[in-house]
CSV table of C-alpha atoms in Angstrom, one decimal:
chain,number,residue,atom,x,y,z
U,195,MET,CA,23.5,-4.2,1.6
U,196,PRO,CA,21.7,-6.3,-1.1
U,197,CYS,CA,18.1,-7.6,-1.1
U,198,VAL,CA,17.1,-11.2,-1.8
U,199,ILE,CA,13.4,-11.6,-2.9
U,200,LEU,CA,11.6,-15.0,-3.0
U,201,CYS,CA,9.8,-15.2,-6.4
U,202,GLY,CA,9.6,-18.8,-7.2
U,203,GLY,CA,6.2,-20.1,-5.7
U,204,LYS,CA,3.2,-21.2,-7.9
U,205,GLY,CA,0.7,-18.8,-6.1
U,206,THR,CA,-2.2,-21.4,-6.3
U,207,ARG,CA,-4.5,-19.3,-4.1
U,208,LEU,CA,-4.4,-16.5,-6.8
U,209,TYR,CA,-5.5,-18.9,-9.7
U,210,PRO,CA,-6.4,-18.6,-12.4
U,211,ASP,CA,-4.3,-15.2,-12.5
U,212,THR,CA,-1.2,-17.5,-11.7
U,213,LYS,CA,-2.0,-19.8,-14.5
U,214,THR,CA,-0.6,-17.4,-17.0
U,215,LEU,CA,1.7,-15.3,-14.7
U,216,PRO,CA,3.9,-15.9,-11.7
U,217,LYS,CA,2.5,-14.0,-8.7
U,218,PRO,CA,5.2,-11.5,-8.4
U,219,LEU,CA,4.3,-10.4,-11.9
U,220,ILE,CA,0.8,-9.8,-11.3
U,221,THR,CA,-0.1,-6.0,-11.6
U,222,ILE,CA,-1.1,-3.6,-8.9
U,223,GLY,CA,-2.3,-0.5,-10.9
U,224,ASP,CA,-0.1,-0.8,-14.1
U,225,ILE,CA,3.1,-2.4,-12.9
U,226,PRO,CA,3.7,-5.8,-11.2
U,227,ILE,CA,3.9,-6.1,-7.5
U,228,ILE,CA,7.5,-7.0,-7.6
U,229,VAL,CA,8.3,-3.6,-9.3
U,230,HIS,CA,6.5,-1.8,-6.5
U,231,LEU,CA,8.6,-3.9,-4.0
U,232,ILE,CA,12.0,-3.2,-5.7
U,233,LYS,CA,11.1,0.4,-6.1
U,234,TYR,CA,10.4,0.6,-2.3
U,235,TYR,CA,13.8,-0.9,-1.4
U,236,GLU,CA,15.4,1.3,-4.1
U,237,SER,CA,14.0,4.5,-2.1
U,238,PHE,CA,16.1,3.3,0.8
U,239,GLY,CA,19.3,3.1,-1.4
U,240,VAL,CA,19.3,-0.7,-2.0
U,241,LYS,CA,20.9,-1.1,-5.5
U,242,ASP,CA,21.7,-4.9,-5.6
U,243,PHE,CA,18.8,-7.3,-6.0
U,244,TYR,CA,18.6,-11.1,-6.3
U,245,LEU,CA,15.3,-12.5,-7.3
U,246,ALA,CA,15.2,-16.4,-6.4
U,247,LEU,CA,13.1,-17.6,-9.3
U,248,GLY,CA,11.1,-21.0,-10.0
U,249,TYR,CA,7.8,-21.2,-11.4
U,250,LYS,CA,7.4,-19.6,-14.9
U,251,ALA,CA,11.1,-18.1,-14.5
U,252,GLU,CA,11.3,-17.3,-18.1
U,253,ASP,CA,8.6,-14.7,-17.6
U,254,PHE,CA,10.7,-12.6,-15.3
U,255,LEU,CA,13.6,-12.8,-17.8
U,256,THR,CA,11.3,-11.4,-20.5
U,257,TYR,CA,9.6,-8.8,-18.5
U,258,PHE,CA,12.9,-7.2,-16.8
U,259,ASN,CA,14.8,-7.4,-20.2
U,260,ASP,CA,11.9,-5.2,-21.6
U,261,HIS,CA,11.4,-2.9,-18.7
U,262,SER,CA,14.9,-2.1,-17.5
U,263,ASN,CA,14.1,1.6,-17.8
U,264,LEU,CA,11.7,1.4,-14.7
U,265,PHE,CA,14.7,1.2,-12.5
U,266,SER,CA,17.6,3.5,-11.7
U,267,ASN,CA,20.9,3.0,-13.8
U,268,GLU,CA,22.6,2.1,-10.6
U,269,THR,CA,20.2,-0.7,-9.8
U,270,SER,CA,21.3,-4.2,-10.5
U,271,ILE,CA,18.8,-7.1,-10.7
U,272,ASN,CA,20.1,-10.6,-10.8
U,273,LEU,CA,17.6,-13.2,-11.9
U,274,ILE,CA,18.4,-16.6,-10.8
U,275,ASP,CA,16.4,-19.7,-11.4
U,276,THR,CA,16.5,-21.7,-8.1
U,277,GLY,CA,14.4,-24.6,-9.3
U,278,LEU,CA,10.6,-25.3,-9.8
U,279,GLU,CA,10.1,-27.4,-6.7
U,280,THR,CA,12.7,-25.9,-4.4
U,281,LEU,CA,11.3,-24.7,-1.1
U,282,THR,CA,11.9,-21.4,0.7
U,283,GLY,CA,15.0,-22.2,2.4
U,284,GLY,CA,16.4,-24.1,-0.5
U,285,ARG,CA,15.9,-21.1,-2.7
U,286,LEU,CA,18.0,-19.1,-0.4
U,287,LEU,CA,20.7,-21.6,0.0
U,288,ARG,CA,20.9,-21.8,-3.8
U,289,LEU,CA,22.1,-18.2,-3.7
U,290,LYS,CA,24.6,-18.8,-1.1
U,291,ASN,CA,27.6,-18.2,-3.6
U,292,GLU,CA,26.3,-14.8,-4.6
U,293,ILE,CA,25.2,-13.6,-1.1
U,294,SER,CA,27.7,-14.9,1.4
U,295,LYS,CA,30.2,-12.4,0.3
U,296,PHE,CA,28.0,-9.9,2.1
U,297,GLU,CA,27.9,-9.7,6.0
U,298,ARG,CA,24.1,-9.1,5.9
U,299,PHE,CA,21.2,-8.8,3.5
U,300,PHE,CA,17.7,-7.9,3.2
U,301,PHE,CA,15.2,-10.8,2.5
U,302,THR,CA,11.6,-10.7,1.6
U,303,TYR,CA,8.8,-12.3,-0.2
U,304,GLY,CA,7.9,-11.1,-3.6
U,305,ASP,CA,4.1,-10.8,-3.0
U,306,GLY,CA,3.9,-8.3,0.0
U,307,LEU,CA,4.2,-4.6,0.5
U,308,SER,CA,4.7,-2.4,3.5
U,309,ASP,CA,5.8,0.9,4.7
U,310,VAL,CA,8.4,-0.6,7.1
U,311,ASP,CA,11.2,1.8,7.8
U,312,LEU,CA,14.2,-0.2,6.3
U,313,ASN,CA,16.7,2.1,7.9
U,314,SER,CA,15.2,1.6,11.3
U,315,LEU,CA,14.9,-2.2,10.7
U,316,ASN,CA,18.7,-2.2,9.8
U,317,ALA,CA,19.6,-0.2,12.9
U,318,PHE,CA,17.6,-2.6,15.0
U,319,HIS,CA,19.3,-5.6,13.5
U,320,GLU,CA,22.8,-4.2,14.2
U,321,LYS,CA,21.9,-3.2,17.7
U,322,ASN,CA,21.0,-6.8,18.5
U,323,ASN,CA,23.8,-8.5,17.1
U,324,VAL,CA,21.8,-11.7,15.9
U,325,ILE,CA,21.6,-13.6,12.9
U,326,GLY,CA,18.0,-13.1,11.8
U,327,THR,CA,15.6,-10.2,12.4
U,328,VAL,CA,11.8,-10.6,11.0
U,329,THR,CA,9.3,-7.8,10.7
U,330,ALA,CA,6.5,-8.7,13.0
U,331,VAL,CA,3.0,-7.3,12.0
U,332,HIS,CA,-0.6,-7.7,13.2
U,333,PRO,CA,-3.0,-8.7,10.4
U,334,PRO,CA,-5.3,-11.8,10.2
U,335,ALA,CA,-3.9,-14.8,12.0
U,336,ARG,CA,-3.2,-17.1,9.0
U,337,PHE,CA,0.5,-16.5,9.2
U,338,GLY,CA,3.5,-17.8,11.2
U,339,LEU,CA,2.8,-16.8,14.8
U,340,LEU,CA,5.7,-15.0,16.7
U,341,ASN,CA,6.1,-15.5,20.5
U,342,ILE,CA,8.1,-12.2,21.4
U,343,ARG,CA,9.5,-11.1,24.7
U,344,ASN,CA,11.7,-7.9,25.0
U,345,ASP,CA,12.0,-8.0,20.9
U,346,LEU,CA,13.5,-11.5,21.0
U,347,VAL,CA,11.6,-14.2,19.2
U,348,LEU,CA,11.3,-17.2,21.7
U,349,LYS,CA,9.3,-19.5,19.4
U,350,PHE,CA,8.5,-19.5,15.8
U,351,LYS,CA,5.3,-21.3,14.7
U,352,GLU,CA,4.3,-21.4,11.1
U,353,LYS,CA,0.9,-20.7,10.1
U,354,PRO,CA,-1.4,-21.5,13.1
U,355,GLN,CA,-5.2,-22.1,12.3
U,356,THR,CA,-6.6,-20.5,15.5
U,357,ASP,CA,-3.7,-18.5,17.3
U,358,ASP,CA,-3.8,-14.6,17.3
U,359,GLY,CA,-1.1,-12.3,17.7
U,360,TRP,CA,2.2,-11.0,15.9
U,361,ILE,CA,2.8,-12.6,12.7
U,362,ASN,CA,5.7,-13.2,10.1
U,363,GLY,CA,5.4,-10.1,7.8
U,364,GLY,CA,8.6,-10.9,5.8
U,365,PHE,CA,11.0,-8.0,5.4
U,366,PHE,CA,13.9,-9.7,7.2
U,367,ILE,CA,17.5,-9.0,7.6
U,368,PHE,CA,19.9,-12.0,7.9
U,369,SER,CA,23.5,-12.2,8.6
U,370,LYS,CA,25.3,-14.6,6.4
U,371,GLU,CA,25.6,-17.2,9.1
U,372,ILE,CA,21.7,-17.9,8.2
U,373,PHE,CA,23.3,-20.6,5.7
U,374,ASN,CA,24.4,-22.7,8.6
U,375,TYR,CA,20.8,-23.2,9.3
U,376,ILE,CA,19.6,-24.4,5.9
U,377,SER,CA,20.2,-28.0,4.7
U,378,ASP,CA,19.2,-28.5,1.1
U,379,ASP,CA,16.4,-27.7,-1.4
U,380,SER,CA,13.8,-29.3,0.8
U,381,THR,CA,14.3,-26.9,3.6
U,382,ILE,CA,11.3,-24.7,4.5
U,383,LEU,CA,12.9,-21.3,5.7
U,384,GLU,CA,9.8,-20.7,8.0
U,385,GLN,CA,10.3,-24.3,9.7
U,386,GLU,CA,13.5,-25.7,11.1
U,387,PRO,CA,15.7,-22.7,10.2
U,388,LEU,CA,13.7,-19.8,11.8
U,389,GLU,CA,12.5,-22.2,14.7
U,390,ASN,CA,16.1,-23.1,15.4
U,391,LEU,CA,17.3,-19.4,15.3
U,392,ALA,CA,14.6,-18.6,17.9
U,393,LYS,CA,15.7,-21.5,20.1
U,394,ASP,CA,19.4,-20.2,19.9
U,395,LYS,CA,18.2,-16.8,20.6
U,396,GLN,CA,19.3,-15.5,17.3
U,397,LEU,CA,16.1,-14.2,16.0
U,398,THR,CA,14.6,-10.8,16.9
U,399,ALA,CA,11.3,-9.1,15.9
U,400,PHE,CA,11.2,-5.6,14.6
U,401,LYS,CA,7.5,-4.7,15.5
U,402,HIS,CA,5.9,-2.8,12.7
U,403,TYR,CA,2.5,-1.1,13.7
U,404,ASN,CA,1.6,0.6,10.3
U,405,PHE,CA,0.8,-0.8,6.9
U,406,TRP,CA,1.6,-4.3,5.6
U,407,GLN,CA,-0.4,-6.3,3.1
U,408,CYS,CA,0.3,-9.5,1.4
U,409,MET,CA,-1.2,-10.7,-2.0
U,410,ASP,CA,-2.3,-14.3,-1.3
U,411,THR,CA,-5.8,-14.1,-2.6
U,412,PRO,CA,-8.0,-12.2,-5.2
U,413,ARG,CA,-9.3,-10.3,-2.1
U,414,ASP,CA,-5.8,-9.3,-1.1
U,415,ARG,CA,-5.2,-8.1,-4.6
U,416,GLU,CA,-8.4,-6.0,-4.5
U,417,ILE,CA,-7.3,-4.3,-1.3
U,418,LEU,CA,-3.9,-3.4,-2.8
U,419,GLU,CA,-5.6,-2.1,-6.1
U,420,ASN,CA,-7.7,0.2,-4.1
U,421,LEU,CA,-4.9,1.5,-1.9
U,422,ASN,CA,-2.8,2.2,-5.1
U,423,LEU,CA,-5.5,4.5,-6.3
U,424,SER,CA,-5.8,6.4,-2.9
U,425,ASP,CA,-3.0,6.9,-0.4
U,426,CYS,CA,-0.7,4.1,-1.7
U,427,PRO,CA,1.2,3.8,1.6
U,428,TRP,CA,4.1,1.9,0.3
U,429,ARG,CA,5.0,4.7,-2.1
U,430,ARG,CA,7.5,7.0,-0.4
U,431,LYS,CA,7.1,10.7,-1.0
């Protein structure tokens, strides 16, 4: 099963670091966060990666050309420019020709790390027989809020200002029917597609109670840097 990783955003909240580098190439320790993420998926046997590029796409081409030795010889990393201004759903839609040959695929953001059990996530998705599964986590309430009952997402609400509860942690699995919910480049995945999946009872939440951390701000990066020097929860033993 392949993994699609969104890598096209401008990362404005990490400025000035993102003035010279796209956010997924910003380092945690001595390697970029995207490398930590790919190696985590690799540890579960994932071999095919599709990176949806946009902002500073050429930097990814240079980095992965120069650092192919970081990955298994069996790992294939496909770098696809999905446009500078394309939104999250549109970036996925632009990969339809490559991805729709698979029945399902992992999908996540290129700026977040976790110790979520991907085997359990996949088994959960298969058991529920739905189009989408989102990993639900419990950090600060500045992300998409999930209204969950019996593991079914009843309502998806993107980035509330004051709500508290389960949030969208990325680390999705989608069946290929997700493409029926995406219109064009202007589609924001976290709005109509996920909202409509929830309305159609086709979106379930895999509740993850352990480590999850995104890298939206300099403070987030500092947290990850400190963890990398200590227990590094996303590095599988």
